[in-house]
Every structure is written in structure tokens, then in C-alpha cells.
């Protein structure tokens, strides 16, 4: 999403359990450390990967359309109300230029995989960035953000986010068999 300063990194393909895609080295201009983590077994039908990114303001990144919906928690956001958001499927590339530091943990769903989490048409979110609190109860978005912030390391955050998502899927109604 352009202009939000969170520095979302380009989306990559399949990865091993944890894959370092890029690293910011002082003076090199590389924009940040981005890792993809394989989903836990219960999430595999829905989730492509959980990813993390820590970065400082830097160079532009191009995010390419991939048919996926992401839930992103930017734990360095200046306001808790803007820390958790959903990025819908994209129909065109987006250039992101981070204007502030970021500390992100996020989930990328398989195409169609976000439906059980949100229970509505993802088409409505195409090319949009929407605060998670406007889709879920604000209290849930805030609670997830705070719990992720309180968890100190990226691997711990990945595990926590996967547990939270698994719980959310288990409490969701089953998909309509006609779909």
C-alpha cells in the first residue's frame, strides 16, 4: 500500500521453513530483513506463509500482484489504531517507499484462503488497504497487536500469529459447499 510508510516487501514464492529474502547492510541501500516462514499444518490449506520484516526507511520496493490477501501487523506503527491492517488482492504493482522504521509480522493467504477468516467476499478488498479493526471487532485487532508486540522475538511472533489464526479458523463457520 503506497504512502503508509510500513515498507512492505515484495512477495516471494515458496520457501523453506524460514527464508531470508534480503538484508539491509549499512550503506548498501538494501531495504530490510524479510523472512518467510512455512505455515503450521492446520493453516496449510489457507496460508501461503507467515512473513516478518524489520527495516528502516530506505529504498523503494515494488510489490507485485500475486492473488493473495495479507493481514499485516506493523508493531512499530506510531498508533495502535493503524498497526493492524488487511491488504486485499492487487491488480497492479505498487511501489512502497518506507518513511519510518517498521517491525512487521504478517500472514499471506493462498488465493481464496482468507475467506474462512473474514467470512465475506474478498473481492471487496481488491486494491485496498483496510484497517483490521473495521473488519473484525476493534478489540480483537487491538488484542492481537498487543500480544504480538509483547512477544519479543520474530520466531515467537510467528508461532503466536499462527496459533491465533488457527483459533480464528476453528471458530469460523464451515465454508458453503456450493462455493
PDB file of C-alpha atoms in Angstrom:
ATOM      1  CA  UNK A   1       0.000   0.000   0.000  1.00  0.00           C
ATOM      2  CA  UNK A   2       1.503   3.250  -1.054  1.00  0.00           C
ATOM      3  CA  UNK A   3       2.316   6.075   1.288  1.00  0.00           C
ATOM      4  CA  UNK A   4       1.817   4.319   4.619  1.00  0.00           C
ATOM      5  CA  UNK A   5       5.490   4.112   5.430  1.00  0.00           C
ATOM      6  CA  UNK A   6       5.425   0.477   6.544  1.00  0.00           C
ATOM      7  CA  UNK A   7       7.857  -0.802   3.944  1.00  0.00           C
ATOM      8  CA  UNK A   8       6.013  -3.924   2.846  1.00  0.00           C
ATOM      9  CA  UNK A   9       8.474  -6.077   0.919  1.00  0.00           C
ATOM     10  CA  UNK A  10       7.936  -7.782  -2.423  1.00  0.00           C
ATOM     11  CA  UNK A  11       6.149 -11.097  -2.231  1.00  0.00           C
ATOM     12  CA  UNK A  12       8.222 -14.168  -2.967  1.00  0.00           C
ATOM     13  CA  UNK A  13       7.497 -17.739  -3.940  1.00  0.00           C
ATOM     14  CA  UNK A  14       7.543 -20.947  -1.916  1.00  0.00           C
ATOM     15  CA  UNK A  15      10.174 -21.083   0.759  1.00  0.00           C
ATOM     16  CA  UNK A  16      11.857 -23.397   3.229  1.00  0.00           C
ATOM     17  CA  UNK A  17      10.735 -23.205   6.876  1.00  0.00           C
ATOM     18  CA  UNK A  18      12.344 -19.772   7.173  1.00  0.00           C
ATOM     19  CA  UNK A  19      13.827 -17.951   4.229  1.00  0.00           C
ATOM     20  CA  UNK A  20      15.837 -14.740   4.410  1.00  0.00           C
ATOM     21  CA  UNK A  21      14.963 -12.807   1.276  1.00  0.00           C
ATOM     22  CA  UNK A  22      17.016  -9.661   1.818  1.00  0.00           C
ATOM     23  CA  UNK A  23      19.057  -7.961   4.493  1.00  0.00           C
ATOM     24  CA  UNK A  24      19.821  -4.290   4.992  1.00  0.00           C
ATOM     25  CA  UNK A  25      23.509  -3.786   5.310  1.00  0.00           C
ATOM     26  CA  UNK A  26      24.692  -0.320   6.348  1.00  0.00           C
ATOM     27  CA  UNK A  27      25.463   1.714   3.261  1.00  0.00           C
ATOM     28  CA  UNK A  28      24.222  -0.890   0.756  1.00  0.00           C
ATOM     29  CA  UNK A  29      20.741   0.503   0.110  1.00  0.00           C
ATOM     30  CA  UNK A  30      19.039  -2.876   0.576  1.00  0.00           C
ATOM     31  CA  UNK A  31      15.745  -2.080   2.238  1.00  0.00           C
ATOM     32  CA  UNK A  32      15.301  -4.582   5.083  1.00  0.00           C
ATOM     33  CA  UNK A  33      15.392  -8.053   6.544  1.00  0.00           C
ATOM     34  CA  UNK A  34      12.428 -10.061   5.247  1.00  0.00           C
ATOM     35  CA  UNK A  35      11.768 -13.698   6.163  1.00  0.00           C
ATOM     36  CA  UNK A  36       9.095 -16.137   5.086  1.00  0.00           C
ATOM     37  CA  UNK A  37       8.031 -18.960   7.407  1.00  0.00           C
ATOM     38  CA  UNK A  38       6.061 -22.022   6.364  1.00  0.00           C
ATOM     39  CA  UNK A  39       2.603 -22.250   7.920  1.00  0.00           C
ATOM     40  CA  UNK A  40       1.782 -24.756  10.628  1.00  0.00           C
ATOM     41  CA  UNK A  41      -0.062 -27.885   9.471  1.00  0.00           C
ATOM     42  CA  UNK A  42      -3.594 -26.668  10.377  1.00  0.00           C
ATOM     43  CA  UNK A  43      -3.011 -23.462   8.373  1.00  0.00           C
ATOM     44  CA  UNK A  44      -1.529 -25.032   5.219  1.00  0.00           C
ATOM     45  CA  UNK A  45      -4.859 -25.190   3.326  1.00  0.00           C
ATOM     46  CA  UNK A  46      -5.343 -21.443   3.880  1.00  0.00           C
ATOM     47  CA  UNK A  47      -1.932 -19.810   4.332  1.00  0.00           C
ATOM     48  CA  UNK A  48       0.967 -19.487   1.903  1.00  0.00           C
ATOM     49  CA  UNK A  49       3.371 -18.149   4.547  1.00  0.00           C
ATOM     50  CA  UNK A  50       3.820 -16.027   7.615  1.00  0.00           C
ATOM     51  CA  UNK A  51       6.384 -13.333   6.986  1.00  0.00           C
ATOM     52  CA  UNK A  52       8.378 -10.878   9.031  1.00  0.00           C
ATOM     53  CA  UNK A  53      10.196  -7.719   8.077  1.00  0.00           C
ATOM     54  CA  UNK A  54      12.270  -5.333  10.141  1.00  0.00           C
ATOM     55  CA  UNK A  55      13.545  -2.267   8.399  1.00  0.00           C
ATOM     56  CA  UNK A  56      14.467   1.356   8.498  1.00  0.00           C
ATOM     57  CA  UNK A  57      13.398   3.969   5.985  1.00  0.00           C
ATOM     58  CA  UNK A  58      15.064   3.201   2.698  1.00  0.00           C
ATOM     59  CA  UNK A  59      14.786   2.448  -0.950  1.00  0.00           C
ATOM     60  CA  UNK A  60      11.599   1.816  -2.834  1.00  0.00           C
ATOM     61  CA  UNK A  61      10.268  -1.725  -3.069  1.00  0.00           C
ATOM     62  CA  UNK A  62       7.938  -2.982  -5.765  1.00  0.00           C
ATOM     63  CA  UNK A  63       5.149  -5.287  -4.577  1.00  0.00           C
ATOM     64  CA  UNK A  64       3.785  -7.433  -7.392  1.00  0.00           C
ATOM     65  CA  UNK A  65       0.230  -8.785  -7.639  1.00  0.00           C
ATOM     66  CA  UNK A  66       0.015 -12.431  -6.561  1.00  0.00           C
ATOM     67  CA  UNK A  67      -3.682 -13.078  -5.930  1.00  0.00           C
ATOM     68  CA  UNK A  68      -3.142 -13.117  -2.170  1.00  0.00           C
ATOM     69  CA  UNK A  69      -4.665 -11.277   0.773  1.00  0.00           C
ATOM     70  CA  UNK A  70      -2.335 -10.353   3.651  1.00  0.00           C
ATOM     71  CA  UNK A  71      -3.032  -9.405   7.267  1.00  0.00           C
ATOM     72  CA  UNK A  72      -0.191  -7.166   8.417  1.00  0.00           C
ATOM     73  CA  UNK A  73       0.741  -6.136  11.942  1.00  0.00           C
ATOM     74  CA  UNK A  74       3.236  -3.248  11.946  1.00  0.00           C
ATOM     75  CA  UNK A  75       4.393  -3.300  15.535  1.00  0.00           C
ATOM     76  CA  UNK A  76       6.411  -0.089  15.050  1.00  0.00           C
ATOM     77  CA  UNK A  77       3.372   1.906  13.897  1.00  0.00           C
ATOM     78  CA  UNK A  78       3.044   5.216  15.726  1.00  0.00           C
ATOM     79  CA  UNK A  79      -0.588   4.487  16.585  1.00  0.00           C
ATOM     80  CA  UNK A  80      -2.139   1.167  17.675  1.00  0.00           C
ATOM     81  CA  UNK A  81      -5.207   2.028  15.610  1.00  0.00           C
ATOM     82  CA  UNK A  82      -3.158   1.848  12.388  1.00  0.00           C
ATOM     83  CA  UNK A  83      -0.899  -1.087  13.296  1.00  0.00           C
ATOM     84  CA  UNK A  84      -3.120  -3.930  12.016  1.00  0.00           C
ATOM     85  CA  UNK A  85      -4.496  -3.913   8.509  1.00  0.00           C
ATOM     86  CA  UNK A  86      -5.531  -6.094   5.591  1.00  0.00           C
ATOM     87  CA  UNK A  87      -4.132  -5.721   2.098  1.00  0.00           C
ATOM     88  CA  UNK A  88      -6.544  -7.065  -0.497  1.00  0.00           C
ATOM     89  CA  UNK A  89      -5.589  -8.730  -3.751  1.00  0.00           C
ATOM     90  CA  UNK A  90      -3.780  -6.371  -6.067  1.00  0.00           C
ATOM     91  CA  UNK A  91      -4.416  -5.862  -9.765  1.00  0.00           C
ATOM     92  CA  UNK A  92      -1.279  -3.794 -10.412  1.00  0.00           C
ATOM     93  CA  UNK A  93       2.193  -3.457  -8.896  1.00  0.00           C
ATOM     94  CA  UNK A  94       2.600  -0.999  -6.033  1.00  0.00           C
ATOM     95  CA  UNK A  95       5.766   0.897  -5.191  1.00  0.00           C
ATOM     96  CA  UNK A  96       6.372   1.301  -1.464  1.00  0.00           C
ATOM     97  CA  UNK A  97       8.913   3.700  -0.015  1.00  0.00           C
ATOM     98  CA  UNK A  98       9.141   3.361   3.759  1.00  0.00           C
ATOM     99  CA  UNK A  99       9.254   6.706   5.555  1.00  0.00           C
ATOM    100  CA  UNK A 100       9.749   5.278   9.045  1.00  0.00           C
ATOM    101  CA  UNK A 101      11.099   2.147  10.740  1.00  0.00           C
ATOM    102  CA  UNK A 102       8.963  -0.985  10.545  1.00  0.00           C
ATOM    103  CA  UNK A 103       8.660  -4.170  12.584  1.00  0.00           C
ATOM    104  CA  UNK A 104       6.182  -6.362  10.753  1.00  0.00           C
ATOM    105  CA  UNK A 105       4.699  -9.793  11.273  1.00  0.00           C
ATOM    106  CA  UNK A 106       2.133 -10.801   8.672  1.00  0.00           C
ATOM    107  CA  UNK A 107       0.267 -13.667   7.088  1.00  0.00           C
ATOM    108  CA  UNK A 108      -0.148 -14.191   3.349  1.00  0.00           C
ATOM    109  CA  UNK A 109      -3.118 -16.351   2.422  1.00  0.00           C
ATOM    110  CA  UNK A 110      -3.374 -18.616  -0.583  1.00  0.00           C
ATOM    111  CA  UNK A 111      -5.723 -17.172  -3.212  1.00  0.00           C
ATOM    112  CA  UNK A 112      -9.166 -17.744  -1.678  1.00  0.00           C
ATOM    113  CA  UNK A 113      -7.632 -18.835   1.644  1.00  0.00           C
ATOM    114  CA  UNK A 114      -8.677 -15.722   3.593  1.00  0.00           C
ATOM    115  CA  UNK A 115     -12.411 -16.373   3.177  1.00  0.00           C
ATOM    116  CA  UNK A 116     -12.745 -18.568   6.297  1.00  0.00           C
ATOM    117  CA  UNK A 117     -11.014 -15.868   8.380  1.00  0.00           C
ATOM    118  CA  UNK A 118     -13.151 -12.990   7.125  1.00  0.00           C
ATOM    119  CA  UNK A 119     -16.333 -14.788   6.116  1.00  0.00           C
ATOM    120  CA  UNK A 120     -17.129 -12.371   3.297  1.00  0.00           C
ATOM    121  CA  UNK A 121     -16.134 -11.667  -0.259  1.00  0.00           C
ATOM    122  CA  UNK A 122     -12.502 -10.741  -0.587  1.00  0.00           C
ATOM    123  CA  UNK A 123     -13.328  -9.071  -3.918  1.00  0.00           C
ATOM    124  CA  UNK A 124     -14.484  -6.041  -1.922  1.00  0.00           C
ATOM    125  CA  UNK A 125     -10.908  -5.601  -0.674  1.00  0.00           C
ATOM    126  CA  UNK A 126      -9.198  -5.662  -4.088  1.00  0.00           C
ATOM    127  CA  UNK A 127      -6.546  -2.952  -4.361  1.00  0.00           C
ATOM    128  CA  UNK A 128      -7.344  -1.695  -0.852  1.00  0.00           C
ATOM    129  CA  UNK A 129      -5.627  -1.424   2.482  1.00  0.00           C
ATOM    130  CA  UNK A 130      -8.239  -1.635   5.247  1.00  0.00           C
ATOM    131  CA  UNK A 131      -7.736  -1.340   8.999  1.00  0.00           C
ATOM    132  CA  UNK A 132      -8.308  -4.764  10.540  1.00  0.00           C
ATOM    133  CA  UNK A 133     -10.493  -3.134  13.205  1.00  0.00           C
ATOM    134  CA  UNK A 134     -13.031  -2.169  10.515  1.00  0.00           C
ATOM    135  CA  UNK A 135     -13.420  -5.842   9.526  1.00  0.00           C
ATOM    136  CA  UNK A 136     -13.066  -7.559  12.899  1.00  0.00           C
ATOM    137  CA  UNK A 137     -14.073  -6.136  16.239  1.00  0.00           C
ATOM    138  CA  UNK A 138     -11.645  -3.348  17.139  1.00  0.00           C
ATOM    139  CA  UNK A 139     -10.943  -5.142  20.423  1.00  0.00           C
ATOM    140  CA  UNK A 140      -9.759  -8.295  18.605  1.00  0.00           C
ATOM    141  CA  UNK A 141      -7.430  -6.363  16.275  1.00  0.00           C
ATOM    142  CA  UNK A 142      -6.052  -4.394  19.223  1.00  0.00           C
ATOM    143  CA  UNK A 143      -5.608  -7.503  21.389  1.00  0.00           C
ATOM    144  CA  UNK A 144      -3.753  -9.407  18.640  1.00  0.00           C
ATOM    145  CA  UNK A 145      -1.485  -6.401  18.029  1.00  0.00           C
ATOM    146  CA  UNK A 146      -0.663  -6.015  21.725  1.00  0.00           C
ATOM    147  CA  UNK A 147       0.000  -9.722  22.176  1.00  0.00           C
ATOM    148  CA  UNK A 148       2.337  -9.737  19.165  1.00  0.00           C
ATOM    149  CA  UNK A 149       4.135  -6.623  20.445  1.00  0.00           C
ATOM    150  CA  UNK A 150       4.657  -8.207  23.865  1.00  0.00           C
ATOM    151  CA  UNK A 151       6.232 -11.273  22.249  1.00  0.00           C
ATOM    152  CA  UNK A 152       9.907 -10.459  21.986  1.00  0.00           C
ATOM    153  CA  UNK A 153      11.345 -12.345  19.024  1.00  0.00           C
ATOM    154  CA  UNK A 154      10.289 -12.811  15.421  1.00  0.00           C
ATOM    155  CA  UNK A 155      10.056 -16.641  15.715  1.00  0.00           C
ATOM    156  CA  UNK A 156       7.860 -16.264  18.826  1.00  0.00           C
ATOM    157  CA  UNK A 157       5.644 -13.786  16.985  1.00  0.00           C
ATOM    158  CA  UNK A 158       5.318 -16.169  14.041  1.00  0.00           C
ATOM    159  CA  UNK A 159       4.246 -19.010  16.350  1.00  0.00           C
ATOM    160  CA  UNK A 160       1.774 -16.766  18.210  1.00  0.00           C
ATOM    161  CA  UNK A 161       0.222 -15.435  14.999  1.00  0.00           C
ATOM    162  CA  UNK A 162      -0.199 -18.994  13.726  1.00  0.00           C
ATOM    163  CA  UNK A 163      -1.927 -20.040  16.986  1.00  0.00           C
ATOM    164  CA  UNK A 164      -4.246 -17.022  16.830  1.00  0.00           C
ATOM    165  CA  UNK A 165      -5.137 -17.710  13.188  1.00  0.00           C
ATOM    166  CA  UNK A 166      -5.762 -21.394  13.874  1.00  0.00           C
ATOM    167  CA  UNK A 167      -8.173 -20.433  16.654  1.00  0.00           C
ATOM    168  CA  UNK A 168      -9.940 -17.943  14.382  1.00  0.00           C
ATOM    169  CA  UNK A 169     -10.364 -20.572  11.653  1.00  0.00           C
ATOM    170  CA  UNK A 170     -11.676 -23.153  14.125  1.00  0.00           C
ATOM    171  CA  UNK A 171     -14.340 -20.739  15.377  1.00  0.00           C
ATOM    172  CA  UNK A 172     -15.420 -19.799  11.826  1.00  0.00           C
ATOM    173  CA  UNK A 173     -18.465 -21.411  10.253  1.00  0.00           C
ATOM    174  CA  UNK A 174     -17.627 -24.064   7.634  1.00  0.00           C
ATOM    175  CA  UNK A 175     -17.492 -22.819   4.025  1.00  0.00           C
ATOM    176  CA  UNK A 176     -20.593 -23.049   1.893  1.00  0.00           C
ATOM    177  CA  UNK A 177     -20.245 -26.342  -0.078  1.00  0.00           C
ATOM    178  CA  UNK A 178     -21.772 -24.619  -3.130  1.00  0.00           C
ATOM    179  CA  UNK A 179     -18.695 -22.370  -3.396  1.00  0.00           C
TER     180      UNK A 179
END
